[in-house]
Amino acid sequence: MFVLLLYMNDNLKEWMGHWENPSTGQWVEMGMSGCLSMKRTLKRNGWKDTASGKTRFTCEERTVELKTNKDGNIVVAKVL
């Protein structure tokens, strides 16, 4: 699945694969277009990748492990 990944010092720190659709309230998989949209939103709100690439957001298709969170939503538990 496509996930938005945050790398810091070339180590994977955080990831996101789902988001809440504000019009329906449904928890949905991001997909490539959702991932790129979220990345653009982060940049518009002031996020800047470092010139060295040590801190950066990227959209990648990865194999992931899913789980259900405390709210009953399916989330990415681990990037494999």
Tab-separated table of N, CA, C and O in Angstrom:
chain	number	residue	atom	x	y	z
A	1	MET	N	0.834	-1.168	0.000
A	1	MET	CA	0.000	0.000	0.000
A	1	MET	C	0.883	1.236	0.000
A	1	MET	O	2.043	1.168	0.384
A	2	PHE	N	0.343	2.362	-0.440
A	2	PHE	CA	1.096	3.613	-0.435
A	2	PHE	C	1.029	4.247	0.943
A	2	PHE	O	-0.055	4.351	1.532
A	3	VAL	N	2.182	4.633	1.470
A	3	VAL	CA	2.263	5.271	2.780
A	3	VAL	C	3.130	6.514	2.691
A	3	VAL	O	4.046	6.600	1.869
A	4	LEU	N	2.819	7.484	3.542
A	4	LEU	CA	3.628	8.694	3.683
A	4	LEU	C	4.629	8.413	4.789
A	4	LEU	O	4.251	8.064	5.908
A	5	LEU	N	5.914	8.504	4.480
A	5	LEU	CA	6.977	8.153	5.418
A	5	LEU	C	7.786	9.382	5.802
A	5	LEU	O	8.087	10.224	4.955
A	6	LEU	N	8.144	9.479	7.072
A	6	LEU	CA	9.029	10.531	7.565
A	6	LEU	C	10.357	9.887	7.917
A	6	LEU	O	10.421	8.996	8.761
A	7	TYR	N	11.404	10.336	7.222
A	7	TYR	CA	12.763	9.881	7.515
A	7	TYR	C	13.506	11.001	8.240
A	7	TYR	O	13.451	12.156	7.830
A	8	MET	N	14.197	10.646	9.314
A	8	MET	CA	15.062	11.586	10.022
A	8	MET	C	16.417	10.910	10.181
A	8	MET	O	16.490	9.794	10.707
A	9	ASN	N	17.465	11.577	9.703
A	9	ASN	CA	18.814	11.007	9.708
A	9	ASN	C	18.835	9.630	9.056
A	9	ASN	O	19.437	8.691	9.561
A	10	ASP	N	18.124	9.517	7.942
A	10	ASP	CA	18.042	8.285	7.149
A	10	ASP	C	17.393	7.115	7.876
A	10	ASP	O	17.506	5.979	7.443
A	11	ASN	N	16.705	7.363	8.999
A	11	ASN	CA	15.972	6.329	9.724
A	11	ASN	C	14.482	6.622	9.623
A	11	ASN	O	14.059	7.764	9.814
A	12	LEU	N	13.693	5.602	9.360
A	12	LEU	CA	12.251	5.753	9.283
A	12	LEU	C	11.707	6.008	10.681
A	12	LEU	O	11.898	5.203	11.589
A	13	LYS	N	11.037	7.162	10.877
A	13	LYS	CA	10.533	7.539	12.197
A	13	LYS	C	9.025	7.405	12.319
A	13	LYS	O	8.526	6.943	13.324
A	14	GLU	N	8.286	7.845	11.308
A	14	GLU	CA	6.824	7.795	11.365
A	14	GLU	C	6.272	7.483	9.987
A	14	GLU	O	6.934	7.696	8.980
A	15	TRP	N	5.008	7.009	9.983
A	15	TRP	CA	4.362	6.681	8.733
A	15	TRP	C	2.863	6.875	8.876
A	15	TRP	O	2.319	6.913	9.966
A	16	MET	N	2.210	7.019	7.735
A	16	MET	CA	0.771	7.226	7.704
A	16	MET	C	0.227	6.592	6.436
A	16	MET	O	0.742	6.835	5.353
A	17	GLY	N	-0.799	5.767	6.567
A	17	GLY	CA	-1.370	5.101	5.410
A	17	GLY	C	-2.864	5.309	5.260
A	17	GLY	O	-3.446	4.940	4.259
A	18	HIS	N	-3.507	5.875	6.292
A	18	HIS	CA	-4.946	6.099	6.275
A	18	HIS	C	-5.250	7.517	6.727
A	18	HIS	O	-4.441	8.148	7.409
A	19	TRP	N	-6.425	8.016	6.372
A	19	TRP	CA	-6.870	9.328	6.817
A	19	TRP	C	-8.389	9.313	6.937
A	19	TRP	O	-9.057	8.440	6.401
A	20	GLU	N	-8.926	10.283	7.678
A	20	GLU	CA	-10.372	10.361	7.847
A	20	GLU	C	-10.958	11.299	6.807
A	20	GLU	O	-10.576	12.465	6.735
A	21	ASN	N	-11.871	10.791	6.007
A	21	ASN	CA	-12.544	11.600	4.997
A	21	ASN	C	-13.506	12.548	5.727
A	21	ASN	O	-14.444	12.095	6.370
A	22	PRO	N	-13.266	13.875	5.648
A	22	PRO	CA	-14.093	14.804	6.416
A	22	PRO	C	-15.561	14.839	6.002
A	22	PRO	O	-16.430	15.104	6.824
A	23	SER	N	-15.866	14.543	4.752
A	23	SER	CA	-17.261	14.607	4.303
A	23	SER	C	-18.071	13.397	4.754
A	23	SER	O	-19.266	13.509	4.998
A	24	THR	N	-17.424	12.231	4.869
A	24	THR	CA	-18.160	11.026	5.258
A	24	THR	C	-17.820	10.532	6.655
A	24	THR	O	-18.561	9.737	7.219
A	25	GLY	N	-16.670	10.969	7.185
A	25	GLY	CA	-16.228	10.473	8.490
A	25	GLY	C	-15.633	9.082	8.422
A	25	GLY	O	-15.300	8.492	9.441
A	26	GLN	N	-15.488	8.535	7.222
A	26	GLN	CA	-14.935	7.193	7.024
A	26	GLN	C	-13.413	7.220	7.096
A	26	GLN	O	-12.786	8.172	6.658
A	27	TRP	N	-12.813	6.175	7.631
A	27	TRP	CA	-11.370	6.004	7.692
A	27	TRP	C	-10.980	5.266	6.431
A	27	TRP	O	-11.415	4.140	6.211
A	28	VAL	N	-10.186	5.892	5.535
A	28	VAL	CA	-9.885	5.299	4.227
A	28	VAL	C	-8.378	5.228	3.980
A	28	VAL	O	-7.604	6.005	4.531
A	29	GLU	N	-8.008	4.287	3.113
A	29	GLU	CA	-6.608	4.155	2.700
A	29	GLU	C	-6.240	5.350	1.827
A	29	GLU	O	-7.024	5.792	1.002
A	30	MET	N	-5.028	5.886	2.022
A	30	MET	CA	-4.609	7.088	1.306
A	30	MET	C	-4.435	6.874	-0.186
A	30	MET	O	-4.870	7.687	-0.980
A	31	GLY	N	-3.751	5.820	-0.584
A	31	GLY	CA	-3.421	5.628	-1.987
A	31	GLY	C	-2.378	6.652	-2.414
A	31	GLY	O	-1.966	7.517	-1.643
A	32	MET	N	-1.940	6.580	-3.654
A	32	MET	CA	-0.898	7.475	-4.155
A	32	MET	C	-1.374	8.923	-4.173
A	32	MET	O	-0.677	9.827	-3.717
A	33	SER	N	-2.581	9.179	-4.689
A	33	SER	CA	-3.050	10.561	-4.786
A	33	SER	C	-3.237	11.179	-3.400
A	33	SER	O	-2.897	12.344	-3.185
A	34	GLY	N	-3.753	10.424	-2.445
A	34	GLY	CA	-3.918	10.931	-1.078
A	34	GLY	C	-2.595	11.210	-0.411
A	34	GLY	O	-2.440	12.182	0.331
A	35	CYS	N	-1.624	10.355	-0.671
A	35	CYS	CA	-0.287	10.530	-0.100
A	35	CYS	C	0.356	11.810	-0.631
A	35	CYS	O	0.884	12.617	0.136
A	36	LEU	N	0.299	12.007	-1.946
A	36	LEU	CA	0.885	13.213	-2.534
A	36	LEU	C	0.149	14.466	-2.076
A	36	LEU	O	0.770	15.510	-1.830
A	37	SER	N	-1.161	14.363	-1.907
A	37	SER	CA	-1.949	15.491	-1.413
A	37	SER	C	-1.536	15.864	0.012
A	37	SER	O	-1.378	17.041	0.344
A	38	MET	N	-1.350	14.866	0.866
A	38	MET	CA	-0.927	15.117	2.247
A	38	MET	C	0.472	15.729	2.276
A	38	MET	O	0.741	16.643	3.054
A	39	LYS	N	1.348	15.263	1.412
A	39	LYS	CA	2.709	15.808	1.335
A	39	LYS	C	2.675	17.279	0.899
A	39	LYS	O	3.381	18.118	1.464
A	40	ARG	N	1.831	17.601	-0.086
A	40	ARG	CA	1.679	19.003	-0.517
A	40	ARG	C	1.138	19.868	0.615
A	40	ARG	O	1.595	20.992	0.829
A	41	THR	N	0.165	19.353	1.367
A	41	THR	CA	-0.406	20.087	2.496
A	41	THR	C	0.665	20.378	3.547
A	41	THR	O	0.735	21.490	4.084
A	42	LEU	N	1.508	19.410	3.832
A	42	LEU	CA	2.597	19.614	4.792
A	42	LEU	C	3.546	20.710	4.320
A	42	LEU	O	3.957	21.569	5.101
A	43	LYS	N	3.881	20.697	3.036
A	43	LYS	CA	4.779	21.729	2.504
A	43	LYS	C	4.148	23.110	2.549
A	43	LYS	O	4.805	24.095	2.861
A	44	ARG	N	2.849	23.193	2.257
A	44	ARG	CA	2.150	24.483	2.312
A	44	ARG	C	2.077	25.020	3.738
A	44	ARG	O	1.988	26.222	3.943
A	45	ASN	N	2.094	24.130	4.710
A	45	ASN	CA	2.026	24.540	6.113
A	45	ASN	C	3.399	24.730	6.733
A	45	ASN	O	3.515	24.822	7.953
A	46	GLY	N	4.446	24.778	5.908
A	46	GLY	CA	5.767	25.137	6.400
A	46	GLY	C	6.803	24.037	6.471
A	46	GLY	O	7.952	24.316	6.786
A	47	TRP	N	6.442	22.778	6.204
A	47	TRP	CA	7.447	21.715	6.261
A	47	TRP	C	8.388	21.864	5.091
A	47	TRP	O	7.983	22.070	3.965
A	48	LYS	N	9.683	21.739	5.354
A	48	LYS	CA	10.683	21.765	4.288
A	48	LYS	C	11.628	20.584	4.488
A	48	LYS	O	12.145	20.375	5.573
A	49	ASP	N	11.813	19.799	3.434
A	49	ASP	CA	12.827	18.747	3.474
A	49	ASP	C	14.186	19.421	3.568
A	49	ASP	O	14.400	20.487	2.980
A	50	THR	N	15.117	18.817	4.307
A	50	THR	CA	16.447	19.404	4.391
A	50	THR	C	17.194	19.181	3.083
A	50	THR	O	16.943	18.209	2.371
A	51	ALA	N	18.106	20.076	2.770
A	51	ALA	CA	18.870	19.984	1.519
A	51	ALA	C	19.693	18.705	1.467
A	51	ALA	O	19.883	18.118	0.403
A	52	SER	N	20.152	18.234	2.624
A	52	SER	CA	20.967	17.022	2.664
A	52	SER	C	20.124	15.757	2.542
A	52	SER	O	20.652	14.676	2.327
A	53	GLY	N	18.796	15.891	2.704
A	53	GLY	CA	17.928	14.717	2.635
A	53	GLY	C	17.875	13.947	3.933
A	53	GLY	O	17.298	12.870	4.001
A	54	LYS	N	18.462	14.492	5.005
A	54	LYS	CA	18.484	13.796	6.292
A	54	LYS	C	17.114	13.792	6.953
A	54	LYS	O	16.791	12.909	7.721
A	55	THR	N	16.291	14.799	6.682
A	55	THR	CA	14.928	14.861	7.188
A	55	THR	C	14.021	15.107	5.996
A	55	THR	O	14.123	16.137	5.346
A	56	ARG	N	13.133	14.131	5.701
A	56	ARG	CA	12.310	14.265	4.504
A	56	ARG	C	11.054	13.411	4.612
A	56	ARG	O	11.026	12.405	5.321
A	57	PHE	N	10.011	13.846	3.921
A	57	PHE	CA	8.796	13.065	3.727
A	57	PHE	C	8.850	12.469	2.341
A	57	PHE	O	9.299	13.106	1.398
A	58	THR	N	8.348	11.249	2.193
A	58	THR	CA	8.298	10.613	0.892
A	58	THR	C	7.078	9.701	0.815
A	58	THR	O	6.637	9.165	1.828
A	59	CYS	N	6.516	9.556	-0.368
A	59	CYS	CA	5.424	8.615	-0.620
A	59	CYS	C	6.022	7.379	-1.275
A	59	CYS	O	6.696	7.488	-2.293
A	60	GLU	N	5.771	6.233	-0.679
A	60	GLU	CA	6.327	4.993	-1.219
A	60	GLU	C	5.290	3.885	-1.131
A	60	GLU	O	4.465	3.867	-0.221
A	61	GLU	N	5.353	2.959	-2.084
A	61	GLU	CA	4.525	1.757	-2.002
A	61	GLU	C	5.323	0.729	-1.212
A	61	GLU	O	6.409	0.320	-1.627
A	62	ARG	N	4.806	0.346	-0.044
A	62	ARG	CA	5.523	-0.560	0.847
A	62	ARG	C	4.605	-1.670	1.333
A	62	ARG	O	3.380	-1.536	1.339
A	63	THR	N	5.203	-2.757	1.763
A	63	THR	CA	4.472	-3.825	2.434
A	63	THR	C	4.344	-3.419	3.897
A	63	THR	O	5.329	-3.018	4.519
A	64	VAL	N	3.119	-3.488	4.432
A	64	VAL	CA	2.876	-3.020	5.792
A	64	VAL	C	2.106	-4.066	6.590
A	64	VAL	O	1.479	-4.959	6.024
A	65	GLU	N	2.172	-3.919	7.899
A	65	GLU	CA	1.374	-4.726	8.816
A	65	GLU	C	0.265	-3.818	9.348
A	65	GLU	O	0.546	-2.722	9.830
A	66	LEU	N	-0.985	-4.267	9.251
A	66	LEU	CA	-2.117	-3.462	9.695
A	66	LEU	C	-2.624	-3.957	11.042
A	66	LEU	O	-2.482	-5.131	11.376
A	67	LYS	N	-3.240	-3.041	11.814
A	67	LYS	CA	-3.882	-3.420	13.073
A	67	LYS	C	-5.070	-2.496	13.288
A	67	LYS	O	-5.221	-1.473	12.619
A	68	THR	N	-5.895	-2.820	14.244
A	68	THR	CA	-7.030	-1.981	14.617
A	68	THR	C	-6.627	-1.157	15.828
A	68	THR	O	-6.142	-1.705	16.817
A	69	ASN	N	-6.827	0.168	15.750
A	69	ASN	CA	-6.464	1.028	16.883
A	69	ASN	C	-7.584	1.050	17.923
A	69	ASN	O	-8.606	0.388	17.765
A	70	LYS	N	-7.415	1.840	18.983
A	70	LYS	CA	-8.386	1.856	20.091
A	70	LYS	C	-9.750	2.401	19.677
A	70	LYS	O	-10.743	2.132	20.332
A	71	ASP	N	-9.797	3.170	18.570
A	71	ASP	CA	-11.056	3.697	18.066
A	71	ASP	C	-11.746	2.750	17.090
A	71	ASP	O	-12.794	3.069	16.545
A	72	GLY	N	-11.129	1.591	16.826
A	72	GLY	CA	-11.698	0.626	15.909
A	72	GLY	C	-11.336	0.862	14.444
A	72	GLY	O	-11.889	0.225	13.567
A	73	ASN	N	-10.406	1.779	14.184
A	73	ASN	CA	-9.968	2.067	12.819
A	73	ASN	C	-8.751	1.234	12.467
A	73	ASN	O	-7.892	0.989	13.300
A	74	ILE	N	-8.663	0.820	11.212
A	74	ILE	CA	-7.495	0.065	10.745
A	74	ILE	C	-6.390	1.059	10.451
A	74	ILE	O	-6.591	2.052	9.749
A	75	VAL	N	-5.192	0.808	11.009
A	75	VAL	CA	-4.038	1.690	10.818
A	75	VAL	C	-2.811	0.844	10.488
A	75	VAL	O	-2.789	-0.352	10.704
A	76	VAL	N	-1.781	1.515	9.985
A	76	VAL	CA	-0.507	0.851	9.696
A	76	VAL	C	0.254	0.709	11.013
A	76	VAL	O	0.577	1.694	11.664
A	77	ALA	N	0.508	-0.533	11.415
A	77	ALA	CA	1.222	-0.801	12.656
A	77	ALA	C	2.739	-0.817	12.427
A	77	ALA	O	3.500	-0.358	13.281
A	78	LYS	N	3.132	-1.344	11.276
A	78	LYS	CA	4.560	-1.514	11.014
A	78	LYS	C	4.806	-1.502	9.518
A	78	LYS	O	4.030	-2.052	8.759
A	79	VAL	N	5.902	-0.860	9.109
A	79	VAL	CA	6.342	-0.906	7.716
A	79	VAL	C	7.385	-1.994	7.617
A	79	VAL	O	8.371	-1.989	8.348
A	80	LEU	N	7.138	-2.958	6.740
A	80	LEU	CA	8.065	-4.101	6.615
A	80	LEU	C	9.113	-3.868	5.563
A	80	LEU	O	9.017	-3.049	4.723
